[in-house]
mmCIF file of C-alpha atoms in Angstrom:
data_model
loop_
_atom_site.group_PDB
_atom_site.id
_atom_site.type_symbol
_atom_site.label_atom_id
_atom_site.label_comp_id
_atom_site.label_asym_id
_atom_site.label_seq_id
_atom_site.Cartn_x
_atom_site.Cartn_y
_atom_site.Cartn_z
ATOM 1 C CA UNK A 291 0.000 0.000 0.000
ATOM 2 C CA UNK A 292 1.284 3.466 -0.857
ATOM 3 C CA UNK A 293 -0.368 5.689 1.742
ATOM 4 C CA UNK A 294 -3.739 6.453 3.305
ATOM 5 C CA UNK A 295 -5.512 9.787 2.868
ATOM 6 C CA UNK A 296 -8.587 10.924 4.758
ATOM 7 C CA UNK A 297 -11.061 13.232 2.995
ATOM 8 C CA UNK A 298 -12.500 15.755 5.450
ATOM 9 C CA UNK A 299 -14.705 18.800 5.176
ATOM 10 C CA UNK A 300 -17.969 20.327 6.271
ATOM 11 C CA UNK A 301 -21.193 18.597 5.209
ATOM 12 C CA UNK A 302 -22.353 19.154 1.625
ATOM 13 C CA UNK A 303 -19.040 20.383 0.204
ATOM 14 C CA UNK A 304 -18.616 17.459 -2.213
ATOM 15 C CA UNK A 305 -16.510 15.027 -0.177
ATOM 16 C CA UNK A 306 -18.450 11.919 -1.108
ATOM 17 C CA UNK A 307 -18.685 12.979 -4.765
ATOM 18 C CA UNK A 308 -14.904 13.341 -4.807
ATOM 19 C CA UNK A 309 -14.504 9.995 -3.049
ATOM 20 C CA UNK A 310 -16.775 8.293 -5.591
ATOM 21 C CA UNK A 311 -14.773 9.831 -8.420
ATOM 22 C CA UNK A 312 -11.500 8.631 -6.899
ATOM 23 C CA UNK A 313 -12.616 5.129 -6.090
ATOM 24 C CA UNK A 314 -15.684 4.532 -8.262
ATOM 25 C CA UNK A 315 -17.162 3.720 -4.857
ATOM 26 C CA UNK A 316 -20.692 3.820 -3.540
ATOM 27 C CA UNK A 317 -20.593 6.432 -0.776
ATOM 28 C CA UNK A 318 -24.053 7.937 -0.427
ATOM 29 C CA UNK A 319 -24.394 11.460 -1.814
ATOM 30 C CA UNK A 320 -27.238 13.321 -0.128
ATOM 31 C CA UNK A 321 -28.346 16.870 0.579
ATOM 32 C CA UNK A 322 -28.121 16.690 4.351
ATOM 33 C CA UNK A 323 -25.374 16.452 7.000
ATOM 34 C CA UNK A 324 -23.905 13.126 8.121
ATOM 35 C CA UNK A 325 -24.957 11.125 5.055
ATOM 36 C CA UNK A 326 -21.640 9.300 5.483
ATOM 37 C CA UNK A 327 -21.816 7.830 8.965
ATOM 38 C CA UNK A 328 -19.119 5.168 8.783
ATOM 39 C CA UNK A 329 -15.903 5.926 6.920
ATOM 40 C CA UNK A 330 -15.876 4.473 3.431
ATOM 41 C CA UNK A 331 -12.545 3.131 2.283
ATOM 42 C CA UNK A 332 -11.423 2.764 -1.309
ATOM 43 C CA UNK A 333 -8.171 1.580 -2.843
ATOM 44 C CA UNK A 334 -6.948 3.556 -5.854
ATOM 45 C CA UNK A 335 -4.072 2.534 -8.162
ATOM 46 C CA UNK A 336 -1.476 5.274 -8.561
ATOM 47 C CA UNK A 337 -1.213 6.411 -12.211
ATOM 48 C CA UNK A 338 2.308 5.729 -13.489
ATOM 49 C CA UNK A 339 3.061 5.761 -17.215
ATOM 50 C CA UNK A 340 6.420 4.093 -16.552
ATOM 51 C CA UNK A 341 4.632 0.801 -15.878
ATOM 52 C CA UNK A 342 3.197 0.732 -19.390
ATOM 53 C CA UNK A 343 6.661 1.272 -20.892
ATOM 54 C CA UNK A 344 8.105 -1.535 -18.746
ATOM 55 C CA UNK A 345 5.259 -3.786 -19.908
ATOM 56 C CA UNK A 346 6.299 -3.112 -23.504
ATOM 57 C CA UNK A 347 9.917 -3.988 -22.693
ATOM 58 C CA UNK A 348 9.442 -7.071 -20.479
ATOM 59 C CA UNK A 349 6.041 -8.510 -21.524
ATOM 60 C CA UNK A 350 5.328 -9.653 -17.961
ATOM 61 C CA UNK A 351 2.618 -12.078 -16.864
ATOM 62 C CA UNK A 352 1.164 -9.323 -14.683
ATOM 63 C CA UNK A 353 1.621 -5.667 -13.795
ATOM 64 C CA UNK A 354 1.002 -4.294 -10.308
ATOM 65 C CA UNK A 355 0.856 -0.559 -9.541
ATOM 66 C CA UNK A 356 1.249 0.914 -6.101
ATOM 67 C CA UNK A 357 -1.934 2.031 -4.363
ATOM 68 C CA UNK A 358 -3.458 4.865 -2.357
ATOM 69 C CA UNK A 359 -6.072 4.098 0.284
ATOM 70 C CA UNK A 360 -8.771 6.778 0.461
ATOM 71 C CA UNK A 361 -11.011 7.168 3.510
ATOM 72 C CA UNK A 362 -14.203 9.210 3.179
ATOM 73 C CA UNK A 363 -14.793 10.643 6.649
ATOM 74 C CA UNK A 364 -18.184 12.105 7.533
ATOM 75 C CA UNK A 365 -18.523 15.895 7.622
ATOM 76 C CA UNK A 366 -17.052 17.809 10.526
ATOM 77 C CA UNK A 367 -19.009 20.602 12.211
ATOM 78 C CA UNK A 368 -18.254 23.265 14.809
ATOM 79 C CA UNK A 369 -17.789 21.589 18.176
ATOM 80 C CA UNK A 370 -16.489 18.295 16.737
ATOM 81 C CA UNK A 371 -13.471 18.487 19.064
ATOM 82 C CA UNK A 372 -15.846 18.360 22.043
ATOM 83 C CA UNK A 373 -18.073 15.677 20.565
ATOM 84 C CA UNK A 374 -20.611 17.704 18.559
ATOM 85 C CA UNK A 375 -22.186 15.799 15.679
ATOM 86 C CA UNK A 376 -20.246 12.544 15.629
ATOM 87 C CA UNK A 377 -17.056 14.431 16.396
ATOM 88 C CA UNK A 378 -15.182 11.972 18.592
ATOM 89 C CA UNK A 379 -15.728 9.116 16.173
ATOM 90 C CA UNK A 380 -14.734 11.177 13.144
ATOM 91 C CA UNK A 381 -11.622 12.653 14.749
ATOM 92 C CA UNK A 382 -10.577 9.106 15.594
ATOM 93 C CA UNK A 383 -10.824 8.173 11.924
ATOM 94 C CA UNK A 384 -8.673 11.169 10.960
ATOM 95 C CA UNK A 385 -6.074 10.127 13.508
ATOM 96 C CA UNK A 386 -5.429 6.904 11.595
ATOM 97 C CA UNK A 387 -4.590 8.389 8.177
ATOM 98 C CA UNK A 388 -1.218 9.527 6.833
ATOM 99 C CA UNK A 389 -2.428 12.725 5.170
ATOM 100 C CA UNK A 390 -5.540 14.870 5.120
ATOM 101 C CA UNK A 391 -7.426 16.091 2.072
ATOM 102 C CA UNK A 392 -9.521 19.087 3.119
ATOM 103 C CA UNK A 393 -12.357 19.715 0.678
ATOM 104 C CA UNK A 394 -13.819 23.210 0.679
ATOM 105 C CA UNK A 395 -16.727 24.389 -1.399
ATOM 106 C CA UNK A 396 -16.354 27.309 -3.814
ATOM 107 C CA UNK A 397 -19.315 26.626 -6.109
ATOM 108 C CA UNK A 398 -22.684 28.198 -5.297
ATOM 109 C CA UNK A 399 -25.845 26.170 -5.857
ATOM 110 C CA UNK A 400 -29.144 27.200 -4.226
ATOM 111 C CA UNK A 401 -30.331 23.596 -4.463
ATOM 112 C CA UNK A 402 -27.501 22.349 -2.229
ATOM 113 C CA UNK A 403 -27.724 23.770 1.270
ATOM 114 C CA UNK A 404 -24.654 24.985 3.144
ATOM 115 C CA UNK A 405 -24.483 23.962 6.769
ATOM 116 C CA UNK A 406 -23.651 27.567 7.786
ATOM 117 C CA UNK A 407 -26.121 29.206 5.416
ATOM 118 C CA UNK A 408 -23.631 30.746 2.945
ATOM 119 C CA UNK A 409 -20.695 29.566 0.855
ATOM 120 C CA UNK A 410 -17.381 30.816 2.262
ATOM 121 C CA UNK A 411 -14.446 28.457 1.657
ATOM 122 C CA UNK A 412 -12.022 30.366 3.919
ATOM 123 C CA UNK A 413 -14.489 30.198 6.797
ATOM 124 C CA UNK A 414 -15.056 26.492 6.107
ATOM 125 C CA UNK A 415 -11.307 25.886 6.094
ATOM 126 C CA UNK A 416 -10.939 27.707 9.408
ATOM 127 C CA UNK A 417 -13.794 25.752 11.025
ATOM 128 C CA UNK A 418 -12.154 22.441 10.130
ATOM 129 C CA UNK A 419 -8.703 23.619 11.173
ATOM 130 C CA UNK A 420 -9.973 25.031 14.473
ATOM 131 C CA UNK A 421 -11.629 21.748 15.418
ATOM 132 C CA UNK A 422 -8.435 19.820 14.688
ATOM 133 C CA UNK A 423 -6.351 22.376 16.611
ATOM 134 C CA UNK A 424 -8.699 22.152 19.612
ATOM 135 C CA UNK A 425 -8.536 18.361 19.545
ATOM 136 C CA UNK A 426 -4.715 18.543 19.534
ATOM 137 C CA UNK A 427 -4.730 21.123 22.317
ATOM 138 C CA UNK A 428 -6.782 18.752 24.472
ATOM 139 C CA UNK A 429 -4.301 15.945 23.767
ATOM 140 C CA UNK A 430 -1.290 18.117 24.669
ATOM 141 C CA UNK A 431 -2.906 19.353 27.867
ATOM 142 C CA UNK A 432 -3.634 15.778 28.895
ATOM 143 C CA UNK A 433 0.005 14.840 28.261
ATOM 144 C CA UNK A 434 1.173 17.766 30.371
ATOM 145 C CA UNK A 435 -1.088 16.729 33.236
ATOM 146 C CA UNK A 436 0.332 13.219 33.135
ATOM 147 C CA UNK A 437 3.860 14.617 33.143
ATOM 148 C CA UNK A 438 3.093 16.699 36.230
ATOM 149 C CA UNK A 439 1.886 13.564 38.007
ATOM 150 C CA UNK A 440 5.096 11.792 37.014
ATOM 151 C CA UNK A 441 7.360 14.621 38.172
ATOM 152 C CA UNK A 442 8.675 12.635 41.121
ATOM 153 C CA UNK A 443 9.752 9.706 38.941
ATOM 154 C CA UNK A 444 13.005 11.444 38.060
ATOM 155 C CA UNK A 445 12.771 10.541 34.371
ATOM 156 C CA UNK A 446 15.746 12.081 32.551
ATOM 157 C CA UNK A 447 13.765 13.379 29.605
ATOM 158 C CA UNK A 448 10.869 14.731 31.668
ATOM 159 C CA UNK A 449 12.011 18.345 31.488
ATOM 160 C CA UNK A 450 12.644 18.066 27.747
ATOM 161 C CA UNK A 451 9.184 16.636 27.101
ATOM 162 C CA UNK A 452 7.524 19.296 29.227
ATOM 163 C CA UNK A 453 9.393 22.088 27.442
ATOM 164 C CA UNK A 454 8.340 20.707 24.043
ATOM 165 C CA UNK A 455 4.727 20.248 25.086
ATOM 166 C CA UNK A 456 4.539 23.783 26.485
ATOM 167 C CA UNK A 457 5.964 25.114 23.229
ATOM 168 C CA UNK A 458 3.373 23.192 21.210
ATOM 169 C CA UNK A 459 0.575 24.221 23.567
ATOM 170 C CA UNK A 460 1.404 27.924 23.184
ATOM 171 C CA UNK A 461 1.465 27.511 19.407
ATOM 172 C CA UNK A 462 -1.883 25.692 19.313
ATOM 173 C CA UNK A 463 -3.474 28.288 21.582
ATOM 174 C CA UNK A 464 -2.811 30.814 18.817
ATOM 175 C CA UNK A 465 -5.047 28.702 16.578
ATOM 176 C CA UNK A 466 -2.120 27.490 14.479
ATOM 177 C CA UNK A 467 -1.619 23.883 13.318
ATOM 178 C CA UNK A 468 1.326 21.998 14.800
ATOM 179 C CA UNK A 469 2.978 21.439 11.403
ATOM 180 C CA UNK A 470 3.666 25.195 11.132
ATOM 181 C CA UNK A 471 5.691 25.265 14.366
ATOM 182 C CA UNK A 472 9.424 25.496 13.665
ATOM 183 C CA UNK A 473 11.462 23.624 16.270
ATOM 184 C CA UNK A 474 14.855 21.967 16.638
ATOM 185 C CA UNK A 475 15.430 18.514 15.098
ATOM 186 C CA UNK A 476 15.182 16.673 18.432
ATOM 187 C CA UNK A 477 11.987 18.536 19.295
ATOM 188 C CA UNK A 478 10.580 17.743 15.843
ATOM 189 C CA UNK A 479 11.122 14.034 16.460
ATOM 190 C CA UNK A 480 9.261 14.257 19.771
ATOM 191 C CA UNK A 481 6.439 16.318 18.229
ATOM 192 C CA UNK A 482 6.042 13.779 15.437
ATOM 193 C CA UNK A 483 5.684 11.014 18.023
ATOM 194 C CA UNK A 484 2.605 12.676 19.556
ATOM 195 C CA UNK A 485 0.257 11.731 16.707
ATOM 196 C CA UNK A 486 -1.225 15.227 16.493
ATOM 197 C CA UNK A 487 -3.936 15.755 13.894
ATOM 198 C CA UNK A 488 -2.558 19.114 12.763
ATOM 199 C CA UNK A 489 0.919 17.635 12.352
ATOM 200 C CA UNK A 490 -0.296 15.520 9.448
ATOM 201 C CA UNK A 491 0.475 16.769 5.937
ATOM 202 C CA UNK A 492 -2.545 18.453 4.367
ATOM 203 C CA UNK A 493 -3.662 19.354 0.879
ATOM 204 C CA UNK A 494 -6.700 21.422 0.012
ATOM 205 C CA UNK A 495 -9.212 20.672 -2.710
ATOM 206 C CA UNK A 496 -11.386 23.544 -3.906
ATOM 207 C CA UNK A 497 -14.636 22.129 -5.291
ATOM 208 C CA UNK A 498 -15.419 24.523 -8.143
ATOM 209 C CA UNK A 499 -18.359 25.211 -10.444
ATOM 210 C CA UNK A 500 -18.484 23.085 -13.587
ATOM 211 C CA UNK A 501 -17.867 26.098 -15.868
ATOM 212 C CA UNK A 502 -14.733 27.220 -13.965
ATOM 213 C CA UNK A 503 -16.250 30.671 -13.465
ATOM 214 C CA UNK A 504 -15.060 30.652 -9.841
ATOM 215 C CA UNK A 505 -11.394 31.088 -10.772
ATOM 216 C CA UNK A 506 -11.673 34.855 -11.152
ATOM 217 C CA UNK A 507 -13.828 35.339 -8.094
ATOM 218 C CA UNK A 508 -12.859 37.180 -4.933
ATOM 219 C CA UNK A 509 -13.879 34.070 -3.001
ATOM 220 C CA UNK A 510 -11.315 31.894 -4.775
ATOM 221 C CA UNK A 511 -8.652 34.589 -4.465
ATOM 222 C CA UNK A 512 -9.118 34.743 -0.684
ATOM 223 C CA UNK A 513 -8.959 30.945 -0.487
ATOM 224 C CA UNK A 514 -5.726 30.879 -2.463
ATOM 225 C CA UNK A 515 -4.111 33.381 -0.075
ATOM 226 C CA UNK A 516 -5.322 31.443 2.971
ATOM 227 C CA UNK A 517 -3.830 28.199 1.665
ATOM 228 C CA UNK A 518 -0.544 29.858 0.680
ATOM 229 C CA UNK A 519 -0.242 31.186 4.235
ATOM 230 C CA UNK A 520 -0.429 27.578 5.423
ATOM 231 C CA UNK A 521 2.361 26.486 3.042
ATOM 232 C CA UNK A 522 0.113 23.815 1.560
ATOM 233 C CA UNK A 523 -0.952 22.904 -1.993
ATOM 234 C CA UNK A 524 -4.376 23.766 -3.386
ATOM 235 C CA UNK A 525 -6.016 21.759 -6.161
ATOM 236 C CA UNK A 526 -9.083 23.276 -7.848
ATOM 237 C CA UNK A 527 -11.432 20.667 -9.327
ATOM 238 C CA UNK A 528 -15.072 20.154 -10.136
ATOM 239 C CA UNK A 529 -15.860 16.988 -8.203
ATOM 240 C CA UNK A 530 -18.928 16.401 -10.363
ATOM 241 C CA UNK A 531 -16.980 16.624 -13.625
ATOM 242 C CA UNK A 532 -14.181 14.458 -12.199
ATOM 243 C CA UNK A 533 -16.825 11.908 -11.272
ATOM 244 C CA UNK A 534 -18.076 11.905 -14.866
ATOM 245 C CA UNK A 535 -14.526 11.559 -16.225
ATOM 246 C CA UNK A 536 -13.762 8.633 -13.925
ATOM 247 C CA UNK A 537 -16.869 6.788 -15.138
ATOM 248 C CA UNK A 538 -15.674 6.829 -18.765
ATOM 249 C CA UNK A 539 -13.820 3.886 -20.342
ATOM 250 C CA UNK A 540 -10.039 4.530 -20.427
ATOM 251 C CA UNK A 541 -10.010 5.260 -24.171
ATOM 252 C CA UNK A 542 -12.824 7.809 -23.949
ATOM 253 C CA UNK A 543 -11.273 9.340 -20.824
ATOM 254 C CA UNK A 544 -8.026 9.985 -22.700
ATOM 255 C CA UNK A 545 -9.889 11.588 -25.598
ATOM 256 C CA UNK A 546 -11.864 13.773 -23.187
ATOM 257 C CA UNK A 547 -8.688 14.978 -21.434
ATOM 258 C CA UNK A 548 -6.966 15.599 -24.793
ATOM 259 C CA UNK A 549 -9.919 17.739 -25.854
ATOM 260 C CA UNK A 550 -9.494 19.747 -22.653
ATOM 261 C CA UNK A 551 -5.774 20.106 -23.375
ATOM 262 C CA UNK A 552 -4.651 18.466 -20.115
ATOM 263 C CA UNK A 553 -2.393 15.475 -19.535
ATOM 264 C CA UNK A 554 -3.855 14.338 -16.221
ATOM 265 C CA UNK A 555 -7.272 14.452 -14.624
ATOM 266 C CA UNK A 556 -7.704 16.397 -11.407
ATOM 267 C CA UNK A 557 -7.870 13.111 -9.528
ATOM 268 C CA UNK A 558 -4.532 11.947 -10.945
ATOM 269 C CA UNK A 559 -3.003 15.275 -9.900
ATOM 270 C CA UNK A 560 -4.508 14.766 -6.441
ATOM 271 C CA UNK A 561 -2.817 11.376 -6.056
ATOM 272 C CA UNK A 562 0.555 12.753 -7.156
ATOM 273 C CA UNK A 563 0.102 15.732 -4.835
ATOM 274 C CA UNK A 564 -0.351 13.273 -1.977
ATOM 275 C CA UNK A 565 2.975 11.664 -2.835
ATOM 276 C CA UNK A 566 4.673 15.044 -2.781
ATOM 277 C CA UNK A 567 3.356 16.177 0.592
ATOM 278 C CA UNK A 568 4.248 12.827 2.172
ATOM 279 C CA UNK A 569 7.705 12.907 0.557
ATOM 280 C CA UNK A 570 7.318 9.497 -1.067
ATOM 281 C CA UNK A 571 9.176 7.982 -4.017
ATOM 282 C CA UNK A 572 8.425 5.038 -6.292
ATOM 283 C CA UNK A 573 10.948 2.412 -7.332
ATOM 284 C CA UNK A 574 10.214 -0.299 -9.867
ATOM 285 C CA UNK A 575 10.948 -3.972 -10.321
ATOM 286 C CA UNK A 576 10.692 -5.602 -13.732
ATOM 287 C CA UNK A 577 10.928 -9.097 -15.165
ATOM 288 C CA UNK A 578 9.047 -11.722 -17.138
ATOM 289 C CA UNK A 579 6.870 -12.655 -14.151
ATOM 290 C CA UNK A 580 5.868 -9.172 -13.008
ATOM 291 C CA UNK A 581 6.370 -5.465 -13.469
ATOM 292 C CA UNK A 582 5.614 -3.673 -10.221
ATOM 293 C CA UNK A 583 5.773 -0.267 -8.538
ATOM 294 C CA UNK A 584 6.716 0.106 -4.874
ATOM 295 C CA UNK A 585 6.341 3.139 -2.613
ATOM 296 C CA UNK A 586 8.870 4.116 0.073
ATOM 297 C CA UNK A 587 9.649 7.353 1.947
ATOM 298 C CA UNK A 588 12.277 9.665 0.460
ATOM 299 C CA UNK A 589 15.661 8.717 1.944
ATOM 300 C CA UNK A 590 14.971 4.980 2.239
ATOM 301 C CA UNK A 591 18.120 2.847 2.064
ATOM 302 C CA UNK A 592 18.288 -0.082 -0.332
ATOM 303 C CA UNK A 593 17.932 -2.906 2.256
ATOM 304 C CA UNK A 594 14.816 -1.272 3.721
ATOM 305 C CA UNK A 595 13.337 -0.892 0.249
ATOM 306 C CA UNK A 596 14.098 -4.560 -0.386
ATOM 307 C CA UNK A 597 12.108 -5.341 2.755
ATOM 308 C CA UNK A 598 9.020 -3.899 1.072
ATOM 309 C CA UNK A 599 9.186 -6.857 -1.297
ATOM 310 C CA UNK A 600 9.985 -9.500 1.329
ATOM 311 C CA UNK A 601 11.606 -9.483 4.760
ATOM 312 C CA UNK A 602 14.025 -12.243 3.675
ATOM 313 C CA UNK A 603 15.424 -9.973 0.948
ATOM 314 C CA UNK A 604 16.159 -7.272 3.515
ATOM 315 C CA UNK A 605 17.646 -9.765 5.964
ATOM 316 C CA UNK A 606 19.904 -11.369 3.369
ATOM 317 C CA UNK A 607 20.623 -8.226 1.330
ATOM 318 C CA UNK A 608 23.858 -8.382 -0.702
ATOM 319 C CA UNK A 609 23.526 -5.587 -3.241
ATOM 320 C CA UNK A 610 21.098 -3.752 -5.492
ATOM 321 C CA UNK A 611 21.466 -3.707 -9.267
ATOM 322 C CA UNK A 612 20.049 -0.327 -10.280
ATOM 323 C CA UNK A 613 19.043 1.210 -13.604
ATOM 324 C CA UNK A 614 17.438 4.602 -14.069
ATOM 325 C CA UNK A 615 14.065 4.298 -15.765
ATOM 326 C CA UNK A 616 15.052 7.147 -18.100
ATOM 327 C CA UNK A 617 18.088 5.188 -19.322
ATOM 328 C CA UNK A 618 16.058 2.009 -19.819
ATOM 329 C CA UNK A 619 13.328 3.926 -21.633
ATOM 330 C CA UNK A 620 15.801 5.733 -23.889
ATOM 331 C CA UNK A 621 17.992 2.719 -24.752
ATOM 332 C CA UNK A 622 15.142 0.251 -25.080
ATOM 333 C CA UNK A 623 16.517 -2.791 -23.263
ATOM 334 C CA UNK A 624 18.276 -3.932 -20.124
ATOM 335 C CA UNK A 625 21.070 -5.312 -22.285
ATOM 336 C CA UNK A 626 21.678 -1.913 -23.885
ATOM 337 C CA UNK A 627 21.791 -0.265 -20.461
ATOM 338 C CA UNK A 628 24.464 -2.739 -19.344
ATOM 339 C CA UNK A 629 26.477 -2.261 -22.530
ATOM 340 C CA UNK A 630 26.535 1.508 -21.921
ATOM 341 C CA UNK A 631 27.810 0.899 -18.388
ATOM 342 C CA UNK A 632 24.705 2.484 -16.863
ATOM 343 C CA UNK A 633 23.691 -0.419 -14.634
ATOM 344 C CA UNK A 634 25.102 0.285 -11.179
ATOM 345 C CA UNK A 635 25.868 -2.051 -8.299
ATOM 346 C CA UNK A 636 24.867 -0.394 -5.029
ATOM 347 C CA UNK A 637 25.402 -1.472 -1.426
ATOM 348 C CA UNK A 638 23.618 -1.106 1.890
ATOM 349 C CA UNK A 639 24.148 2.669 2.072
ATOM 350 C CA UNK A 640 22.496 3.422 -1.247
ATOM 351 C CA UNK A 641 19.424 5.665 -1.055
ATOM 352 C CA UNK A 642 16.605 4.618 -3.353
ATOM 353 C CA UNK A 643 15.627 7.290 -5.893
ATOM 354 C CA UNK A 644 12.308 7.830 -7.640
ATOM 355 C CA UNK A 645 12.304 5.917 -10.921
ATOM 356 C CA UNK A 646 15.005 3.413 -9.968
ATOM 357 C CA UNK A 647 14.489 0.037 -11.643
ATOM 358 C CA UNK A 648 16.007 -2.357 -9.131
ATOM 359 C CA UNK A 649 16.962 -6.021 -8.860
ATOM 360 C CA UNK A 650 17.992 -7.052 -5.339
ATOM 361 C CA UNK A 651 20.616 -9.738 -4.780
ATOM 362 C CA UNK A 652 20.277 -11.542 -1.451
ATOM 363 C CA UNK A 653 21.144 -14.741 0.370
ATOM 364 C CA UNK A 654 19.506 -16.343 3.432
#
């Protein structure tokens, strides 16, 4: 599995429509809050044109992409952090995902009610963020209380933990997400261990009108500034149109996108955006049996990457035989890559790069 993203937002902003488009799933779409009570989960293959090229070169028995797991989490409302709506349950679902997709509504449609009476994507964004910040603040305060009770234990790192927690608490009290707090490396490691909701990477999806008329609006301009201030990416899409595109056969989908003059659908861009914010890379394995993509964090060493395939390969790692996909694509065969001296033998300290085509040598 590549990574897991949770789709969050206020009710009636288009979360379930986006989820259905991503997963061709069956999440209920309805004009009232809480139509998604239990989180729906869908598994989406990550688009990667390199796999098709490797298929052409190796003619494998099967091809396996890497995957994204998408969780459609019911709409958050004001007071979710203190249990309003189904807040506690929903915040628990968010806690389990790797990244958050915040959907905000830009389109105006009198037939689709807004839970707060008027469409305002910046306000919607702030409501969601505030609830997550308040939930984190409660968690940090609880940790501090436990530390105070443990003060007599004489734990060596007690003072360090308390200092870090106080720093985070002050930051959260300003209404700011934990990921925007700049701290020292050691403090960052401790902060990351807390499992804070606002520490998770986030990307924003602006659900736009079908005719794209929202792009020049003051509303979209204010949203863009708000997202830029949070150092996060913003992807404008029409969830309804994306849903229609995803329902087309692959051939018709390509023609439709070509007519629009775009290479990727909004949903494909969303998946790749998720990889970027989580700092993930894809390496590839290729042979007659299978061509396959594998996802690992940026900076992963070769033995750890080998462990993604099988623990025995990591345990008995000898070396990695590495080709760059670009070289293989350009030269047209593994043999040609070897003849040009472009196949490299790498050891245990080699860091896997995006687009590496790797064969692992091992012995157990």
